[in-house]
PDB file of C-alpha atoms in Angstrom:
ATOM      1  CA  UNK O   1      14.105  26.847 -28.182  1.00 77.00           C
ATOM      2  CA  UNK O   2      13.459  23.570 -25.944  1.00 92.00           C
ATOM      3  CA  UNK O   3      14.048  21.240 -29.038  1.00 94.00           C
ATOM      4  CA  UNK O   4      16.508  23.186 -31.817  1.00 95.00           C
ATOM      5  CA  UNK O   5      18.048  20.875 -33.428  1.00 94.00           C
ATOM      6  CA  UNK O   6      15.662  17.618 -32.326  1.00 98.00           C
ATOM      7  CA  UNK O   7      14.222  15.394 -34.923  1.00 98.00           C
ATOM      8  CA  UNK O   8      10.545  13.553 -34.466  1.00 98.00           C
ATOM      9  CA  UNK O   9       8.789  11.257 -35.821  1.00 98.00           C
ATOM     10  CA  UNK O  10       5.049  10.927 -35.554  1.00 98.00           C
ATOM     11  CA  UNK O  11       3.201   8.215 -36.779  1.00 96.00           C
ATOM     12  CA  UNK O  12      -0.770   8.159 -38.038  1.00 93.00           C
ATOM     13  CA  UNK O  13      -0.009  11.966 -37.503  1.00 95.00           C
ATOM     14  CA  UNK O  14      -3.186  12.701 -39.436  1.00 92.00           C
ATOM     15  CA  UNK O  15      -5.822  13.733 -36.445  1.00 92.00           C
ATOM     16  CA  UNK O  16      -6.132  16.252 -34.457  1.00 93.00           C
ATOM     17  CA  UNK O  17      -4.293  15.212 -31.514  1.00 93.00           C
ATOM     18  CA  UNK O  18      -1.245  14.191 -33.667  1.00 95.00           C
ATOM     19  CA  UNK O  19      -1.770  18.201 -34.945  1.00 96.00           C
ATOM     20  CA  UNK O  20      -1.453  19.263 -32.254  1.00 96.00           C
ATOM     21  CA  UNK O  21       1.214  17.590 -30.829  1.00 97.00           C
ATOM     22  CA  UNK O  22       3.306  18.248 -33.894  1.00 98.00           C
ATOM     23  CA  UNK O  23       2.554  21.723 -34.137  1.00 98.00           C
ATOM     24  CA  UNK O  24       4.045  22.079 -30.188  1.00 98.00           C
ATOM     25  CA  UNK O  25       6.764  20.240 -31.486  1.00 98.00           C
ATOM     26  CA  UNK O  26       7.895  22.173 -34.038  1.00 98.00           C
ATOM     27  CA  UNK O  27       7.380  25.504 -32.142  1.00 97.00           C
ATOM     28  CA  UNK O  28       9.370  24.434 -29.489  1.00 97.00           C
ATOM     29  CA  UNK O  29      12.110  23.733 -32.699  1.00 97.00           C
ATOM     30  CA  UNK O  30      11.717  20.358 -33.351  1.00 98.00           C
ATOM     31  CA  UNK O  31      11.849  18.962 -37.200  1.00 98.00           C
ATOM     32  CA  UNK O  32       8.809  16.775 -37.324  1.00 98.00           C
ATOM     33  CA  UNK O  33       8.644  14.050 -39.593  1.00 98.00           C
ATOM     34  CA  UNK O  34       4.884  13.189 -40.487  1.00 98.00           C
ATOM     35  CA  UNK O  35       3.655   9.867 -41.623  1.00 97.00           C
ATOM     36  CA  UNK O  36       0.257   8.480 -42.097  1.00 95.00           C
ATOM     37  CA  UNK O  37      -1.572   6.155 -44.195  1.00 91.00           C
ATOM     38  CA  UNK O  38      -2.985   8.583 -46.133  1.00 93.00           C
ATOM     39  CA  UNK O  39      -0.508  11.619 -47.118  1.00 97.00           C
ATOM     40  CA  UNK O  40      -3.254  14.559 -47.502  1.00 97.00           C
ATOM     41  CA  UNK O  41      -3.666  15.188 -44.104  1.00 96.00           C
ATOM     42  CA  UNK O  42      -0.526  15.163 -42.919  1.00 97.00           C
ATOM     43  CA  UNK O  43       0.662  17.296 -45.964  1.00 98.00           C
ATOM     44  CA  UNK O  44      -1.556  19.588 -45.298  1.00 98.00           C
ATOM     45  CA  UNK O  45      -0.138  20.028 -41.439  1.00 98.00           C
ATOM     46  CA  UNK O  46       3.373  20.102 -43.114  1.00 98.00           C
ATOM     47  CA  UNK O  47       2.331  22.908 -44.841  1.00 98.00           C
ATOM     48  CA  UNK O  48       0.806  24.932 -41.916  1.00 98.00           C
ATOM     49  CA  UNK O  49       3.954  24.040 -40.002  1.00 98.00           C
ATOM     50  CA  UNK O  50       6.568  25.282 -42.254  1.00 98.00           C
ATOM     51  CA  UNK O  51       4.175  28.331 -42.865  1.00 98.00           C
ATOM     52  CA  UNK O  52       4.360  29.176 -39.379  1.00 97.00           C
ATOM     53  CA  UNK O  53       8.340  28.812 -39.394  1.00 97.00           C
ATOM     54  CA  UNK O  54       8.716  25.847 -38.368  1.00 98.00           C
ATOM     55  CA  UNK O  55      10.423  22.486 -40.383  1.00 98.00           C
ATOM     56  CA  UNK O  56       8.147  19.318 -41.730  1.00 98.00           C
ATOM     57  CA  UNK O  57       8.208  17.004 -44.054  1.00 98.00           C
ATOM     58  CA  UNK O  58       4.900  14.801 -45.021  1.00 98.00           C
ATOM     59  CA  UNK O  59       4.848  11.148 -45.838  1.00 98.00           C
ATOM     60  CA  UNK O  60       2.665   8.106 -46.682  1.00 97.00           C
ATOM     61  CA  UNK O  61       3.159   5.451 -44.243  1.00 96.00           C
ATOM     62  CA  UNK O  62       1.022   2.371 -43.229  1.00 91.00           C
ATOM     63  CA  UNK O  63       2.203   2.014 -39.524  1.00 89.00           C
ATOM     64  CA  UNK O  64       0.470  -0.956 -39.013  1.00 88.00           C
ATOM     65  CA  UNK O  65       2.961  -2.756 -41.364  1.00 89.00           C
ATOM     66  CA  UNK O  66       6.607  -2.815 -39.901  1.00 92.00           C
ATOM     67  CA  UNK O  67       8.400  -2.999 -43.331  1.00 96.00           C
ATOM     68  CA  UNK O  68       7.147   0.171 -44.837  1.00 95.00           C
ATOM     69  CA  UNK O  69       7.621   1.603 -40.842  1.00 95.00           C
ATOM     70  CA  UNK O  70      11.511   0.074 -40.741  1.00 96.00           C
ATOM     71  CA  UNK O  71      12.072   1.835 -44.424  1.00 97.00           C
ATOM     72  CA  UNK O  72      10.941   5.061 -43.269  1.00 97.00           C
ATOM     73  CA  UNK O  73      13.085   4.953 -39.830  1.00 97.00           C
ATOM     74  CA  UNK O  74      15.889   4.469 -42.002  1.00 97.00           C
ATOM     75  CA  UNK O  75      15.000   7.444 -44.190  1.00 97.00           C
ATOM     76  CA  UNK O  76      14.385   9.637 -41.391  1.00 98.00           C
ATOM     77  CA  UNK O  77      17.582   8.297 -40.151  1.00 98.00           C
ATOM     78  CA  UNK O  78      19.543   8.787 -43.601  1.00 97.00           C
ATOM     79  CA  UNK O  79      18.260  12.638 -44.016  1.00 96.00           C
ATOM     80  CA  UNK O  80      18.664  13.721 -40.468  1.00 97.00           C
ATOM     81  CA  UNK O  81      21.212  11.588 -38.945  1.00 96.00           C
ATOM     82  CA  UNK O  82      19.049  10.594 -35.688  1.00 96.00           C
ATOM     83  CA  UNK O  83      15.649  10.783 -34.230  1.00 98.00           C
ATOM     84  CA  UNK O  84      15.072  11.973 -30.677  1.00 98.00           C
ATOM     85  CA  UNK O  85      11.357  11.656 -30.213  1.00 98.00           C
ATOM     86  CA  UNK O  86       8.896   9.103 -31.899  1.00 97.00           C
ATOM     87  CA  UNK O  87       5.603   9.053 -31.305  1.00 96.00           C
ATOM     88  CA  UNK O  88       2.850   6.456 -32.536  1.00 93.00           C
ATOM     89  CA  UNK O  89      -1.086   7.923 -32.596  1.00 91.00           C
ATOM     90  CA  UNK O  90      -3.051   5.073 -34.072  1.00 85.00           C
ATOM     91  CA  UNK O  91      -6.208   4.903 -32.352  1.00 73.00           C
ATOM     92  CA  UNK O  92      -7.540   1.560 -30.837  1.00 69.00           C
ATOM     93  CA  UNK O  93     -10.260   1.763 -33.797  1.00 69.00           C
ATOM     94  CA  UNK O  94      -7.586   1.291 -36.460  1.00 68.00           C
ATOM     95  CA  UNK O  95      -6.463  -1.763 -34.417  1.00 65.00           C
ATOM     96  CA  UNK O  96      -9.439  -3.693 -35.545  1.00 68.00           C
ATOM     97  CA  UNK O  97      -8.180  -6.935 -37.190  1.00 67.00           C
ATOM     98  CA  UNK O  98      -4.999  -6.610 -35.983  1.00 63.00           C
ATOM     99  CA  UNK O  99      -3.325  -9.193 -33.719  1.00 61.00           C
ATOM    100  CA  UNK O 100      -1.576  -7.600 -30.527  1.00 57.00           C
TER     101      UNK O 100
END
């Protein structure tokens, strides 16, 4: 497989595009690390993953805050000793009230 033994990390993973491309991701043999702020949905893809064969883990993550972001770099980092792709979905919409 194109990405045994990879490690990603999406961020506001909780759509459909961020399904998607985690579900490509972890057929090709990537462990996919799933974080949004709210954890049901990207549980729920976990689950679908790992029932298809493939590794994920789920977890609750407001990625418009860098603290709670830098934490859970480090954890990926901890558990699986690197991260080769990282991806960040938030839509523009989720932007609003944010400075950029």
């Amino acid at each position: 497989m194109l990405l045994q033994n990879k490690n990603a990390i999406l961020f506001a993973a909780g759509g459909s595009i961020g399904g998607a491309i985690a579900r490509s991701l972890a057929k090709a043999g990537a462990k996919v690390f799933l974080s949004n702020h709210h954890i049901a949905p990207v549980q729920k893809l976990a689950e679908e993953i790992i029932a298809a064969g493939g590794e994920a883990e789920a977890s609750q993550v407001d990625a418009l805050n860098e603290q709670p972001v830098d934490e859970y770099v480090n954890q990926v980092v901890k558990k699986a000793n690197n991260i080769d792709i990282s991806m960040n979905l938030i839509k523009t919409e989720d932007l609003q009230g944010y400075p950029l």
